[in-house]
Amino acid sequence: MSDSRSWSRREFVKTAGAAVAGSLVPADPLRASAAPARRRYAIIGTGDRGTSMWGAALVQRYSDILDVVGLADINPKRAAVGREFVGVTCPTFTSFDEMCDKAKPDLLMVTTVDGFHAEYIVKALDRGIDVLTEKPMVIDEKQCQAVLDAEKRNNRKIIVTFNYRYAPKHQLIKETLLSGEIGRVVSVDFSWYLDVSHGADYFRRWHRLKSRGGSLWVHKATHHFDLINWWLGADPVEVTARAGLEVYGKNGKVRHTNCRPCPHKAACAFHYDMTQNERRMKLYASCEDADAYYRDGCVFREDVDIYDTMSALVRYSNGTTMNYSLNAFMPFEGYRLAFNGEKGRLEIRDFERQPWQVETPTEIALTRSFGQRRMIPVPKVEGGHGGGDDRLRDLIFRQIQVPDYMKLPDSRAGAMSCLTGIAARTSVEQQRTVRIADLVRL
Ligand SMILES: NC(=O)c1ccc[n+]([C@@H]2O[C@H](COP(=O)([O-])OP(=O)(O)OC[C@H]3O[C@@H](n4cnc5c(N)ncnc54)[C@H](O)[C@@H]3O)[C@@H](O)[C@H]2O)c1
């Protein structure tokens, strides 16, 4: 079991110079304030993320401070399977309001389909319930305004669970930038590659519809835009973007509703045999008669209205510009990132999955202008999302002191990352540059 001993000050500031270390602050403003010692915890959305990362894993690690008092999902069958997966005996609900009235939670985790996060965040805040939400916090600017207004109105705090920040490799990048070795960052080159397995998966499910996930500009890129905002310590100011749907959706020659009954399965490179996955068969296939949610949906369905190839130019409040691209049909998974500084360049190549052997999963190189190139060693860490999942949970549920730059992400971070993607999507649709300040009042 993880505990606060694994979070030594040395671990947090290990690569940092004196200028970076600074003083330590509580990671979680909720726990530092008048939050009760034991939390009455509820989950809305009992799909994969809700039952694993924010379900069973919490019951296993934090039962000394957490009681799971209610689970809710629009699909009653999945709520029941979810309860079994989480390993609790609390009641399940299909109505959020009924869950709040009867189970009386004081802490809510929001893990529904993205398009419904805002509705539940606002309702919970208005009931005086603290909120943890999965990314993206919202999928459009109206939802963003509603969430920010509800937080102010109720004088409460939202935590947006940006686990990517807590992968040690990403902390190392933050600390290298803070050390000032490459000087002021003038521009950033950032290319994220989703492969024909993980990338395709977004086209199988609800993510394929803008109304559900806001497109990959929001659903997926919110992670990347949050990292950049945090690494640069700056806000996005304006976005110009272009995008297309080049491989999935209507581009397919043949299609079916989903893979299991598909007559084209022998010939389709994207065929996915879900029957080999016992967990998914229980959580999705055994519940699909209640809502027609096919976890193995066809990637070539004609209703796909999101993009699989995306490019954006983003300008930041500190004068930095970023060239960003996201492609969802690559033969490998990972990213390539570079910070072009006045005194040098920091380059990162992250290998997540590829059809060849790599020596090290993440290469970080720093080259000083008129100087030398050196490789920065990256700590090897086990666990989901580069080790970020475990570290994030410990920060939320244990009393941990961290440097200011490792504090838990708040609603402003949730808003700024989503707004970059919302601006990019709007830029594509309206063929114009979109200013963030025109989208919401912060
Ligand atoms: N941070 C990460 O790395 C990460 C990874 C995976 C997923 N996520 C996020 O977690 C959330 C859940 O993703 P998932 O992969 O578990 O999806 P999922 O499809 O497995 O689960 C979503 C659940 O929401 C339920 N639902 C849909 N509409 C609802 C509504 N109106 N009210 C209540 N419940 C509703 C569905 O029935 C389903 O059980 C998403 O917001 C996703 O972006 C984050």
Coordinates of C-alpha atoms and ligand atoms in Angstrom, one line a residue:
M1 CA 0.0 0.0 0.0
S2 CA 1.3 3.5 -0.8
D3 CA 1.6 5.9 2.0
S4 CA 3.0 9.4 2.6
R5 CA 6.5 8.0 3.3
S6 CA 6.8 7.3 -0.4
W7 CA 6.4 11.0 -1.0
S8 CA 9.6 12.3 0.5
R9 CA 10.6 15.9 -0.1
R10 CA 13.7 14.4 -1.8
E11 CA 11.6 12.7 -4.4
F12 CA 9.7 15.8 -5.3
V13 CA 12.7 18.1 -5.5
K14 CA 15.4 15.6 -6.4
T15 CA 16.3 17.2 -9.8
A16 CA 15.6 20.7 -8.7
G17 CA 18.1 23.4 -7.9
A18 CA 17.7 25.8 -4.9
A19 CA 15.7 28.2 -7.0
V20 CA 13.2 25.5 -7.7
A21 CA 12.8 23.8 -4.3
G22 CA 11.0 26.7 -2.5
S23 CA 8.7 26.0 0.4
L24 CA 6.3 23.1 0.6
V25 CA 2.5 23.6 0.6
P26 CA -0.4 21.1 1.1
A27 CA -1.1 19.3 -2.1
D28 CA -4.8 19.3 -1.6
P29 CA -6.6 22.5 -0.5
L30 CA -9.7 20.4 0.4
R31 CA -7.9 18.3 3.0
A32 CA -5.9 21.2 4.3
S33 CA -9.2 23.1 5.1
A34 CA -12.1 22.0 7.2
A35 CA -12.7 18.7 5.3
P36 CA -14.0 15.9 7.5
A37 CA -11.5 13.2 8.6
R38 CA -13.5 10.4 6.9
R39 CA -15.1 11.2 3.5
R40 CA -18.5 10.0 2.4
Y41 CA -17.5 9.2 -1.2
A42 CA -19.8 8.7 -4.2
I43 CA -19.1 8.1 -7.9
I44 CA -21.2 9.1 -10.8
G45 CA -20.3 7.1 -13.9
T46 CA -19.4 3.4 -13.2
G47 CA -17.6 2.6 -16.4
D48 CA -14.0 1.6 -16.6
R49 CA -12.3 4.6 -15.0
G50 CA -14.9 5.0 -12.3
T51 CA -14.7 1.4 -11.1
S52 CA -10.9 1.0 -11.4
M53 CA -8.7 4.1 -10.9
W54 CA -11.4 5.8 -8.7
G55 CA -13.2 2.7 -7.5
A56 CA -11.5 -0.6 -6.5
A57 CA -8.0 1.1 -6.2
L58 CA -9.4 3.6 -3.6
V59 CA -11.2 0.9 -1.6
Q60 CA -7.9 -1.1 -1.5
R61 CA -5.7 1.8 -0.5
Y62 CA -7.8 4.4 1.4
S63 CA -10.5 2.5 3.3
D64 CA -9.1 4.0 6.5
I65 CA -10.3 7.4 5.5
L66 CA -13.0 6.7 2.8
D67 CA -16.5 5.2 2.8
V68 CA -18.0 4.5 -0.6
V69 CA -21.7 5.5 0.1
G70 CA -23.2 5.5 -3.4
L71 CA -22.6 4.6 -7.0
A72 CA -24.7 6.0 -9.9
D73 CA -24.8 5.4 -13.6
I74 CA -27.4 6.0 -16.3
N75 CA -27.2 2.3 -17.0
P76 CA -28.5 0.3 -14.0
K77 CA -26.9 -2.9 -15.1
R78 CA -23.5 -1.2 -15.3
A79 CA -24.0 0.4 -11.9
A80 CA -24.6 -3.2 -10.5
V81 CA -21.6 -4.7 -12.2
G82 CA -19.6 -1.6 -11.2
R83 CA -20.4 -2.2 -7.5
E84 CA -19.1 -5.8 -7.8
F85 CA -15.9 -4.5 -9.5
V86 CA -15.4 -1.8 -6.8
G87 CA -15.9 -4.3 -4.1
V88 CA -18.5 -2.6 -1.9
T89 CA -22.1 -3.1 -0.8
C90 CA -23.4 0.4 -1.0
P91 CA -26.7 1.2 -2.9
T92 CA -26.6 1.9 -6.6
F93 CA -28.7 4.6 -8.4
T94 CA -29.7 5.8 -11.8
S95 CA -30.6 9.2 -10.5
F96 CA -27.9 11.5 -9.2
D97 CA -30.3 13.5 -7.1
E98 CA -31.7 10.4 -5.5
M99 CA -28.2 9.2 -4.7
C100 CA -27.3 12.6 -3.1
D101 CA -30.6 12.7 -1.1
K102 CA -30.3 9.1 0.2
A103 CA -26.5 8.4 0.4
K104 CA -25.5 12.0 1.5
P105 CA -22.0 12.0 0.0
D106 CA -19.6 14.9 0.9
L107 CA -17.2 14.1 -1.9
L108 CA -18.1 13.2 -5.5
M109 CA -16.0 11.7 -8.2
V110 CA -17.3 12.5 -11.7
T111 CA -16.4 9.7 -14.3
T112 CA -19.3 9.9 -16.7
V113 CA -19.1 10.4 -20.5
D114 CA -17.3 13.8 -20.8
G115 CA -20.4 15.8 -22.1
F116 CA -22.2 15.3 -18.7
H117 CA -19.3 16.2 -16.3
A118 CA -20.5 19.9 -16.1
E119 CA -24.0 19.0 -15.2
Y120 CA -23.0 16.9 -12.2
I121 CA -20.2 19.2 -11.1
V122 CA -22.6 22.1 -10.9
K123 CA -25.3 20.1 -9.1
A124 CA -22.8 18.7 -6.6
L125 CA -21.4 22.2 -5.8
D126 CA -24.9 23.6 -5.4
R127 CA -25.5 20.8 -2.8
G128 CA -22.3 21.7 -1.0
I129 CA -20.4 18.6 -2.1
D130 CA -16.7 18.7 -2.9
V131 CA -15.9 17.6 -6.4
L132 CA -13.1 15.6 -8.0
T133 CA -13.6 15.3 -11.8
E134 CA -11.9 13.4 -14.5
K135 CA -10.7 15.4 -17.4
P136 CA -12.0 17.1 -19.5
M137 CA -13.7 19.3 -16.9
V138 CA -16.1 20.5 -19.6
I139 CA -16.5 20.2 -23.4
D140 CA -17.7 23.7 -24.4
E141 CA -17.5 27.3 -23.3
K142 CA -21.1 27.4 -21.9
Q143 CA -20.4 24.5 -19.6
C144 CA -17.1 26.1 -18.6
Q145 CA -18.8 29.3 -17.5
A146 CA -21.5 27.3 -15.6
V147 CA -18.8 25.3 -13.7
L148 CA -16.7 28.4 -12.8
D149 CA -19.8 30.3 -11.7
A150 CA -21.0 27.4 -9.5
E151 CA -17.6 27.1 -7.9
K152 CA -17.6 30.9 -7.1
R153 CA -21.2 30.9 -6.0
N154 CA -20.7 28.1 -3.5
N155 CA -17.2 29.0 -2.4
R156 CA -16.0 25.5 -2.9
K157 CA -13.1 23.8 -4.7
I158 CA -12.9 21.4 -7.7
I159 CA -9.9 19.2 -8.3
V160 CA -9.3 18.1 -11.9
T161 CA -7.5 14.8 -11.9
F162 CA -4.7 15.5 -14.4
N163 CA -2.7 12.4 -13.8
Y164 CA -0.2 13.1 -16.6
R165 CA 1.4 15.9 -14.5
Y166 CA 2.3 13.4 -11.8
A167 CA 4.3 11.0 -14.0
P168 CA 7.9 11.5 -12.8
K169 CA 9.1 12.2 -16.4
H170 CA 6.7 15.1 -16.6
Q171 CA 7.8 16.5 -13.2
L172 CA 11.4 16.2 -14.4
I173 CA 10.6 18.3 -17.5
K174 CA 8.9 20.9 -15.3
E175 CA 11.9 21.1 -13.0
T176 CA 14.4 21.2 -15.9
L177 CA 12.5 24.2 -17.3
L178 CA 12.3 25.8 -13.9
S179 CA 16.1 25.5 -13.5
G180 CA 16.5 28.1 -16.2
E181 CA 19.2 26.1 -18.1
I182 CA 17.6 26.7 -21.5
G183 CA 16.5 30.2 -20.6
R184 CA 13.2 31.7 -21.7
V185 CA 11.1 29.3 -23.8
V186 CA 10.5 31.0 -27.1
S187 CA 8.6 28.2 -28.9
V188 CA 7.4 24.6 -28.5
D189 CA 7.1 21.8 -31.0
F190 CA 4.6 19.1 -29.7
S191 CA 3.4 16.1 -31.7
W192 CA 1.3 13.4 -30.0
Y193 CA 0.9 10.0 -31.8
L194 CA -2.1 7.8 -31.1
D195 CA -1.8 4.4 -32.7
V196 CA -4.2 2.2 -34.7
S197 CA -5.1 0.4 -31.5
H198 CA -5.5 3.1 -28.8
G199 CA -6.3 5.9 -31.3
A200 CA -8.9 3.7 -33.1
D201 CA -10.5 2.9 -29.7
Y202 CA -11.8 6.5 -29.5
F203 CA -13.7 5.9 -32.8
R204 CA -15.4 2.8 -31.5
R205 CA -17.2 4.5 -28.6
W206 CA -19.0 7.8 -27.5
H207 CA -15.7 9.7 -28.1
R208 CA -16.5 9.6 -31.8
L209 CA -19.3 12.2 -31.3
K210 CA -18.5 15.9 -30.6
S211 CA -21.6 16.1 -28.4
R212 CA -20.1 13.4 -26.0
G213 CA -16.4 14.1 -25.8
G214 CA -16.0 17.5 -27.5
S215 CA -13.7 15.8 -30.1
L216 CA -10.1 14.7 -29.4
W217 CA -9.2 18.4 -29.4
V218 CA -10.9 18.4 -25.9
H219 CA -11.2 14.8 -24.8
K220 CA -7.5 13.8 -25.4
A221 CA -5.6 17.1 -26.0
T222 CA -6.8 18.6 -22.7
H223 CA -4.1 16.4 -21.1
H224 CA -1.5 17.8 -23.5
F225 CA -2.7 21.4 -23.2
D226 CA -2.7 21.2 -19.4
L227 CA 0.9 19.9 -19.4
I228 CA 2.0 22.8 -21.6
N229 CA 0.2 25.4 -19.5
W230 CA 1.8 24.0 -16.4
W231 CA 5.3 23.5 -17.9
L232 CA 5.3 27.1 -19.3
G233 CA 3.5 28.6 -16.3
A234 CA 1.4 30.5 -18.8
D235 CA -2.2 30.8 -20.2
P236 CA -3.2 30.2 -23.8
V237 CA -4.2 33.5 -25.5
E238 CA -5.3 32.5 -29.0
V239 CA -5.5 29.4 -31.2
T240 CA -5.5 28.8 -35.0
A241 CA -6.2 25.3 -36.1
R242 CA -7.0 22.9 -38.9
A243 CA -8.2 19.3 -38.8
G244 CA -9.7 16.5 -40.8
L245 CA -11.3 13.0 -40.7
E246 CA -9.0 11.1 -43.0
V247 CA -9.1 7.4 -42.0
Y248 CA -12.0 6.5 -39.7
G249 CA -15.8 7.1 -40.0
K250 CA -17.1 7.6 -43.5
N251 CA -13.6 6.8 -45.0
G252 CA -14.2 3.0 -44.4
K253 CA -15.2 0.9 -47.4
V254 CA -17.4 -1.4 -45.3
R255 CA -19.0 -1.1 -41.8
H256 CA -21.3 -2.6 -39.2
T257 CA -22.7 -1.5 -35.9
N258 CA -20.0 -3.4 -33.9
C259 CA -17.3 -6.0 -34.2
R260 CA -18.8 -9.1 -32.6
P261 CA -21.6 -9.7 -35.2
C262 CA -19.7 -8.0 -38.1
P263 CA -19.7 -10.0 -41.4
H264 CA -16.5 -8.2 -42.5
K265 CA -14.4 -9.2 -39.5
A266 CA -12.0 -11.5 -41.3
A267 CA -11.0 -8.7 -43.7
C268 CA -11.0 -5.7 -41.4
A269 CA -7.6 -4.6 -39.9
F270 CA -9.5 -2.7 -37.2
H271 CA -11.5 -5.8 -36.0
Y272 CA -11.5 -5.9 -32.2
D273 CA -12.4 -9.2 -30.5
M274 CA -13.8 -8.0 -27.2
T275 CA -14.8 -11.6 -26.2
Q276 CA -11.2 -12.2 -25.1
N277 CA -11.5 -9.5 -22.4
E278 CA -13.6 -10.9 -19.5
R279 CA -13.8 -7.5 -17.6
R280 CA -15.1 -5.7 -20.7
M281 CA -17.6 -8.4 -21.5
K282 CA -19.1 -8.0 -18.0
L283 CA -18.9 -4.2 -17.8
Y284 CA -20.1 -3.5 -21.3
A285 CA -21.4 -6.5 -23.3
S286 CA -23.6 -7.8 -20.5
C287 CA -25.1 -4.3 -20.0
E288 CA -25.6 -3.2 -23.7
D289 CA -29.3 -4.2 -24.0
A290 CA -30.0 -1.3 -21.5
D291 CA -28.4 1.5 -23.6
A292 CA -27.0 0.1 -26.9
Y293 CA -23.5 1.2 -25.8
Y294 CA -21.2 -1.1 -27.8
R295 CA -17.6 -1.0 -26.4
D296 CA -16.5 -2.7 -29.7
G297 CA -18.3 -0.3 -32.0
C298 CA -17.3 0.0 -35.6
V299 CA -14.6 2.6 -36.3
F300 CA -16.2 3.2 -39.7
R301 CA -19.7 4.2 -38.5
E302 CA -20.9 7.2 -40.6
D303 CA -21.9 9.2 -37.6
V304 CA -18.3 9.9 -36.6
D305 CA -18.1 13.7 -36.5
I306 CA -14.7 14.2 -34.8
Y307 CA -11.2 14.5 -36.4
D308 CA -8.4 12.0 -36.6
T309 CA -5.8 14.5 -37.8
M310 CA -5.3 17.8 -36.0
S311 CA -2.8 20.7 -36.1
A312 CA -2.8 23.9 -34.1
L313 CA -0.8 27.1 -33.6
V314 CA -1.2 28.4 -30.0
R315 CA 0.0 31.7 -28.6
Y316 CA 0.6 32.0 -24.8
S317 CA 0.5 34.9 -22.3
N318 CA 4.3 34.8 -21.9
G319 CA 4.9 35.2 -25.6
T320 CA 5.7 31.5 -26.3
T321 CA 4.1 29.9 -29.4
M322 CA 3.4 26.2 -29.8
N323 CA 3.1 24.1 -32.9
Y324 CA 0.9 21.2 -31.9
S325 CA -0.3 18.1 -33.7
L326 CA -2.4 15.1 -32.8
N327 CA -2.9 12.1 -35.1
A328 CA -5.0 9.1 -34.2
F329 CA -4.0 6.5 -36.8
M330 CA -0.3 6.2 -36.3
P331 CA 1.7 2.9 -36.5
F332 CA 3.1 3.7 -33.0
E333 CA 2.1 5.5 -29.8
G334 CA 4.0 8.2 -27.9
Y335 CA 5.1 11.8 -28.4
R336 CA 7.9 14.1 -29.6
L337 CA 8.3 17.4 -27.8
A338 CA 10.8 20.2 -27.9
F339 CA 11.2 23.4 -25.9
N340 CA 13.2 26.0 -27.9
G341 CA 14.9 28.3 -25.4
E342 CA 17.0 31.4 -25.7
K343 CA 20.0 29.4 -24.3
G344 CA 19.3 25.9 -25.6
R345 CA 16.8 23.2 -26.5
L346 CA 15.1 20.5 -24.4
E347 CA 14.0 17.6 -26.5
I348 CA 11.8 14.7 -25.4
R349 CA 11.0 11.5 -27.3
D350 CA 8.5 9.3 -25.5
F351 CA 7.9 5.7 -26.7
E352 CA 4.7 4.2 -25.5
R353 CA 4.2 1.3 -28.0
Q354 CA 5.9 0.5 -31.3
P355 CA 6.7 -2.5 -33.5
W356 CA 10.4 -2.4 -32.6
Q357 CA 12.5 -2.5 -29.5
V358 CA 13.5 0.7 -27.8
E359 CA 16.4 1.0 -25.3
T360 CA 14.6 3.5 -23.0
P361 CA 10.9 4.4 -23.0
T362 CA 11.6 8.2 -22.5
E363 CA 14.7 10.0 -23.9
I364 CA 15.3 13.6 -22.6
A365 CA 18.2 15.5 -24.1
L366 CA 19.3 19.1 -23.2
T367 CA 21.6 20.9 -25.7
R368 CA 23.1 24.2 -24.6
S369 CA 23.6 26.8 -27.4
F370 CA 27.4 27.0 -28.1
G371 CA 27.7 24.1 -25.7
Q372 CA 27.2 20.4 -25.1
R373 CA 24.4 18.0 -25.3
R374 CA 23.6 15.8 -22.3
M375 CA 21.0 13.1 -21.7
I376 CA 18.9 13.6 -18.6
P377 CA 18.1 10.2 -16.9
V378 CA 14.4 9.5 -16.3
P379 CA 13.4 7.5 -13.2
K380 CA 11.8 4.1 -14.1
V381 CA 8.3 3.9 -12.5
E382 CA 5.6 1.2 -12.7
G383 CA 1.9 1.9 -12.8
G384 CA -0.8 3.5 -14.9
H385 CA -0.1 6.7 -17.0
G386 CA 3.7 6.6 -16.4
G387 CA 3.2 6.2 -12.6
G388 CA 1.0 9.3 -12.5
D389 CA -2.1 7.5 -11.3
D390 CA -0.7 6.3 -8.0
R391 CA 1.0 9.5 -7.2
L392 CA -2.1 11.6 -7.9
R393 CA -4.3 9.4 -5.6
D394 CA -1.8 9.7 -2.8
L395 CA -1.8 13.5 -3.2
I396 CA -5.5 13.7 -3.0
F397 CA -6.2 11.3 -0.1
R398 CA -3.1 11.6 2.1
Q399 CA -1.8 14.7 3.9
I400 CA 1.2 15.4 1.7
Q401 CA 3.3 18.5 1.4
V402 CA 4.6 19.3 -2.0
P403 CA 6.5 22.2 -3.8
D404 CA 4.0 24.8 -5.0
Y405 CA 4.4 23.6 -8.7
M406 CA 3.2 20.1 -7.8
K407 CA -0.1 21.2 -6.2
L408 CA -3.3 19.6 -7.4
P409 CA -4.8 21.1 -10.5
D410 CA -7.8 23.3 -9.9
S411 CA -10.8 24.5 -12.0
R412 CA -8.7 27.2 -13.6
A413 CA -6.3 24.5 -14.9
G414 CA -9.3 22.5 -16.0
A415 CA -10.8 25.5 -17.8
M416 CA -7.6 26.7 -19.5
S417 CA -6.7 23.2 -20.9
C418 CA -10.3 22.6 -22.2
L419 CA -10.6 26.1 -23.6
T420 CA -7.4 25.6 -25.7
G421 CA -9.1 22.6 -27.3
I422 CA -12.5 24.3 -27.5
A423 CA -10.8 27.3 -29.3
A424 CA -9.0 24.9 -31.7
R425 CA -12.3 23.1 -32.5
T426 CA -14.0 26.4 -33.1
S427 CA -11.1 27.6 -35.2
V428 CA -11.5 24.5 -37.4
E429 CA -15.2 24.9 -37.7
Q430 CA -15.2 28.7 -38.4
Q431 CA -11.9 28.9 -40.2
R432 CA -10.6 31.7 -38.0
T433 CA -8.3 32.5 -35.1
V434 CA -10.1 32.2 -31.8
R435 CA -9.2 34.2 -28.7
I436 CA -9.6 32.4 -25.3
A437 CA -10.7 35.7 -23.6
D438 CA -13.8 35.7 -26.0
L439 CA -15.0 32.3 -24.7
V440 CA -15.4 32.8 -20.9
R441 CA -15.2 35.3 -18.1
L442 CA -12.7 33.9 -15.6
Ligands
LIG1 N1 -7.2 10.7 -16.9 C1 -7.1 9.7 -17.7 O1 -6.0 9.3 -18.0 C2 -8.4 9.0 -18.1 C3 -8.4 7.8 -18.7 C4 -9.6 7.2 -19.1 C5 -10.8 7.9 -19.0 N2 -10.8 9.1 -18.4 C6 -12.0 9.9 -18.3 O2 -12.9 9.2 -17.4 C7 -14.2 9.3 -17.8 C8 -14.9 7.9 -18.0 O3 -14.2 7.3 -19.0 P1 -14.3 5.7 -19.2 O4 -13.2 5.3 -20.0 O5 -14.5 5.1 -17.9 O6 -15.7 5.6 -20.0 P2 -16.8 4.5 -19.9 O7 -17.6 4.6 -21.2 O8 -16.2 3.2 -19.6 O9 -17.7 5.0 -18.7 C9 -18.6 6.1 -18.8 C10 -19.8 5.8 -17.9 O10 -20.6 6.9 -17.9 C11 -22.0 6.5 -17.9 N3 -22.8 7.6 -18.4 C12 -23.0 8.1 -19.6 N4 -23.9 9.1 -19.6 C13 -24.2 9.3 -18.3 C14 -25.1 10.2 -17.6 N5 -25.7 11.2 -18.3 N6 -25.2 10.2 -16.3 C15 -24.6 9.2 -15.6 N7 -23.7 8.3 -16.2 C16 -23.6 8.3 -17.5 C17 -21.9 5.3 -18.9 O11 -23.1 4.5 -18.8 C18 -20.6 4.6 -18.5 O12 -20.8 3.7 -17.5 C19 -14.2 10.2 -19.0 O13 -14.5 11.5 -18.7 C20 -12.8 10.1 -19.6 O14 -12.4 11.2 -20.2 C21 -9.6 9.7 -18.0

